[in-house]
PDB file of C-alpha atoms in Angstrom:
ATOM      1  CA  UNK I   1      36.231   2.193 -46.912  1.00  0.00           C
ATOM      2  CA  UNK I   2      38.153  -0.711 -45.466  1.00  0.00           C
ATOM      3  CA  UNK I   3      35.801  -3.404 -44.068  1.00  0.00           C
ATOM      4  CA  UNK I   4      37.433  -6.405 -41.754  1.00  0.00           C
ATOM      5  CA  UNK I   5      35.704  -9.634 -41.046  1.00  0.00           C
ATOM      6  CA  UNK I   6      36.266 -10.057 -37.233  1.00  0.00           C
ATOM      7  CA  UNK I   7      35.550 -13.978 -36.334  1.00  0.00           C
ATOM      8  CA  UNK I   8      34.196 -15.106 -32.832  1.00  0.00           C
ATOM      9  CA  UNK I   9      33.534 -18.503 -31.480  1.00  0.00           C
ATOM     10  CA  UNK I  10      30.132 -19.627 -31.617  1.00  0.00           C
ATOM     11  CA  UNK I  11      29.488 -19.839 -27.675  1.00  0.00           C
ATOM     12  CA  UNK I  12      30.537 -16.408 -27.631  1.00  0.00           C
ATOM     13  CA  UNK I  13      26.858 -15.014 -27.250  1.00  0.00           C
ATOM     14  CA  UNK I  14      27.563 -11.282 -26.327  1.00  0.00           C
ATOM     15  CA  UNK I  15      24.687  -9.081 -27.251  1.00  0.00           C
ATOM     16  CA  UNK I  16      26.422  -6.696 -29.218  1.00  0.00           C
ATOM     17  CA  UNK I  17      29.904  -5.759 -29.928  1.00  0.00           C
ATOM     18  CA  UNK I  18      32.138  -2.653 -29.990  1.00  0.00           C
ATOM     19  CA  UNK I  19      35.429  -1.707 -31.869  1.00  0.00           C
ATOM     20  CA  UNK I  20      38.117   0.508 -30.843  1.00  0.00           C
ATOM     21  CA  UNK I  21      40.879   1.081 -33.183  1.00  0.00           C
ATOM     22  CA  UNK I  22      43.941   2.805 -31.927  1.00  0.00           C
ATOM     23  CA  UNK I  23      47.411   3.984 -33.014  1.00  0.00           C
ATOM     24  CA  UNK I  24      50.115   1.955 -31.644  1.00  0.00           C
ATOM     25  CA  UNK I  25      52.854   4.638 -31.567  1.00  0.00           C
ATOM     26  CA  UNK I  26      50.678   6.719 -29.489  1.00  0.00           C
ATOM     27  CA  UNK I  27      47.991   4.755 -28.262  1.00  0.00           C
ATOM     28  CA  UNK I  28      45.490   7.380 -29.758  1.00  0.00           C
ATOM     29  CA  UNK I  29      41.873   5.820 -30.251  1.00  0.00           C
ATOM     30  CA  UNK I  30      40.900   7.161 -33.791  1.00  0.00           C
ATOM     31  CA  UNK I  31      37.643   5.129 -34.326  1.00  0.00           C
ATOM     32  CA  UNK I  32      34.986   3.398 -31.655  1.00  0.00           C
ATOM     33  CA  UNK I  33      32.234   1.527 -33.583  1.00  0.00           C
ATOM     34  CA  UNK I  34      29.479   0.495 -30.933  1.00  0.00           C
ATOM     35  CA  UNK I  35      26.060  -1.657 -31.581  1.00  0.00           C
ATOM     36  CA  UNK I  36      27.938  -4.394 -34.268  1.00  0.00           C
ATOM     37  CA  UNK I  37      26.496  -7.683 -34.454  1.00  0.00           C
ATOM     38  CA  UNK I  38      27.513 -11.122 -34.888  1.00  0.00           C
ATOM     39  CA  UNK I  39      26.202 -12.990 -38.138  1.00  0.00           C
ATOM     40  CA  UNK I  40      26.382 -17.291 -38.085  1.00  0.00           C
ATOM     41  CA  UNK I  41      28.748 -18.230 -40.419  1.00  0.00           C
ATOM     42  CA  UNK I  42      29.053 -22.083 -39.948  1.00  0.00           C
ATOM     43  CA  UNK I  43      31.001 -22.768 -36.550  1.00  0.00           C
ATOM     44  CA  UNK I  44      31.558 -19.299 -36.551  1.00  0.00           C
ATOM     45  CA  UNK I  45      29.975 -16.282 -36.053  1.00  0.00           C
ATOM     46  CA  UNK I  46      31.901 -12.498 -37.914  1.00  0.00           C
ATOM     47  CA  UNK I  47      31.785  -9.326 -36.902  1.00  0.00           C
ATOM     48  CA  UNK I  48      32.239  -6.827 -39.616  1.00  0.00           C
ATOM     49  CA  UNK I  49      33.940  -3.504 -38.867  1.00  0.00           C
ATOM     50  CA  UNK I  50      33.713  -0.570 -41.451  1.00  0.00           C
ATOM     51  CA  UNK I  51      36.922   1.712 -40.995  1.00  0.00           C
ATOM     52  CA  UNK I  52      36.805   4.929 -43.094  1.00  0.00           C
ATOM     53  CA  UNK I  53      40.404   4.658 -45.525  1.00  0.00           C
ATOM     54  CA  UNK I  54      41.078   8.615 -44.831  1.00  0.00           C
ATOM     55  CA  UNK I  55      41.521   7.884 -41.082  1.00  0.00           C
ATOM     56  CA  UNK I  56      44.207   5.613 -41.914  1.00  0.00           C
ATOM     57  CA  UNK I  57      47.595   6.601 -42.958  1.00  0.00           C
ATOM     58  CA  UNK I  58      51.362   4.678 -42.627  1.00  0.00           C
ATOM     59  CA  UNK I  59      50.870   3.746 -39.217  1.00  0.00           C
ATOM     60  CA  UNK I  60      50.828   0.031 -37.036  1.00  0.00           C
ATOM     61  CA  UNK I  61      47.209  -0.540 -35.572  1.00  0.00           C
ATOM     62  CA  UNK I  62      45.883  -2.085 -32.950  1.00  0.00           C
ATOM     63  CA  UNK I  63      42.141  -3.123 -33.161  1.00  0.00           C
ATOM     64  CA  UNK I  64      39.936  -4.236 -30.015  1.00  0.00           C
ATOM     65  CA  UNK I  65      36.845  -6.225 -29.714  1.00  0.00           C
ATOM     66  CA  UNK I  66      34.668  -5.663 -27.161  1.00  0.00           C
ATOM     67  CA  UNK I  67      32.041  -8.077 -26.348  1.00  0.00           C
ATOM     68  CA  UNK I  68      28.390  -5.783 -24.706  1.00  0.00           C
ATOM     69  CA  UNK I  69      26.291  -7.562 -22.638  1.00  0.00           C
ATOM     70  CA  UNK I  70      23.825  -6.211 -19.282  1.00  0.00           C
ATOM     71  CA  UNK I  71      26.700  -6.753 -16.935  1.00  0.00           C
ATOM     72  CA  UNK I  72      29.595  -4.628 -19.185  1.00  0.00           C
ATOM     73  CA  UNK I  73      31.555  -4.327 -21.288  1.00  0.00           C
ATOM     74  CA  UNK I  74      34.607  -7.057 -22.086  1.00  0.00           C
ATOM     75  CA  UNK I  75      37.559  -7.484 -24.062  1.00  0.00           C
ATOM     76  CA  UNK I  76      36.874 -10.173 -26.783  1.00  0.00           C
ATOM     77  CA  UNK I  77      39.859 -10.192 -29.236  1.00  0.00           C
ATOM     78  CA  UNK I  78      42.544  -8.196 -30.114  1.00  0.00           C
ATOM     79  CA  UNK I  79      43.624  -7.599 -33.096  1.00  0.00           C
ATOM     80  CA  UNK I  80      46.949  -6.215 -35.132  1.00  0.00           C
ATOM     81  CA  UNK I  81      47.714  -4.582 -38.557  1.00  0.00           C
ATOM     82  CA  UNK I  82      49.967  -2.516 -40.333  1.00  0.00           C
ATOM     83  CA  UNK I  83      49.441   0.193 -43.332  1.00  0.00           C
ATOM     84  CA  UNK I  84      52.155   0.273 -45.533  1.00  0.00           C
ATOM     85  CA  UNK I  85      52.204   2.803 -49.101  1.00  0.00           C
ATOM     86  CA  UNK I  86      49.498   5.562 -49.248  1.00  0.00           C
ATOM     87  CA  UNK I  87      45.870   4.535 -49.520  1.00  0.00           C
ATOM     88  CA  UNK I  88      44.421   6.288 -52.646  1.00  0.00           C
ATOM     89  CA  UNK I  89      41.280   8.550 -51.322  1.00  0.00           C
TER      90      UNK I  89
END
């Protein structure tokens, strides 16, 4: 399990949150996480997304936060990594 701390501004007050994680070489979506909530931390407020490790292999990512409120759906953040060396499973 790989879990990523996602920080938002304060003022941000979206009533939930959703994650899409996609495949840059292909643009694939591999995971959506929908109904994630923002904790306080301090002047911040994190999002934490759980990503199963055997859905991830040598690949660059690209990982979207979507803020959920009554009126739709919005693009928060986006976010970028890269898996390098095999993940044990």
């Amino acid at each position: 399990l790989v879990r990523i701390t996602l920080r938002v501004e304060q003022s941000d007050r979206h009533n939930s949150y959703q994650a899409v994680l996609s495949q840059v070489d292909s643009g694939q979506e591999i995971l959506r996480s929908n109904g994630l909530v923002a904790r306080p931390d301090g002047a911040f407020r994190d999002v934490v997304v759980e990503i199963p490790a055997s859905i991830l292999s040598e690949n660059d990512y690209v990982l979207t936060l979507n803020g959920v409120s009554p009126g739709g759906v919005e693009a928060v953040e986006t976010y970028s990594f890269q898996v390098v060396g095999a993940l044990r499973r």
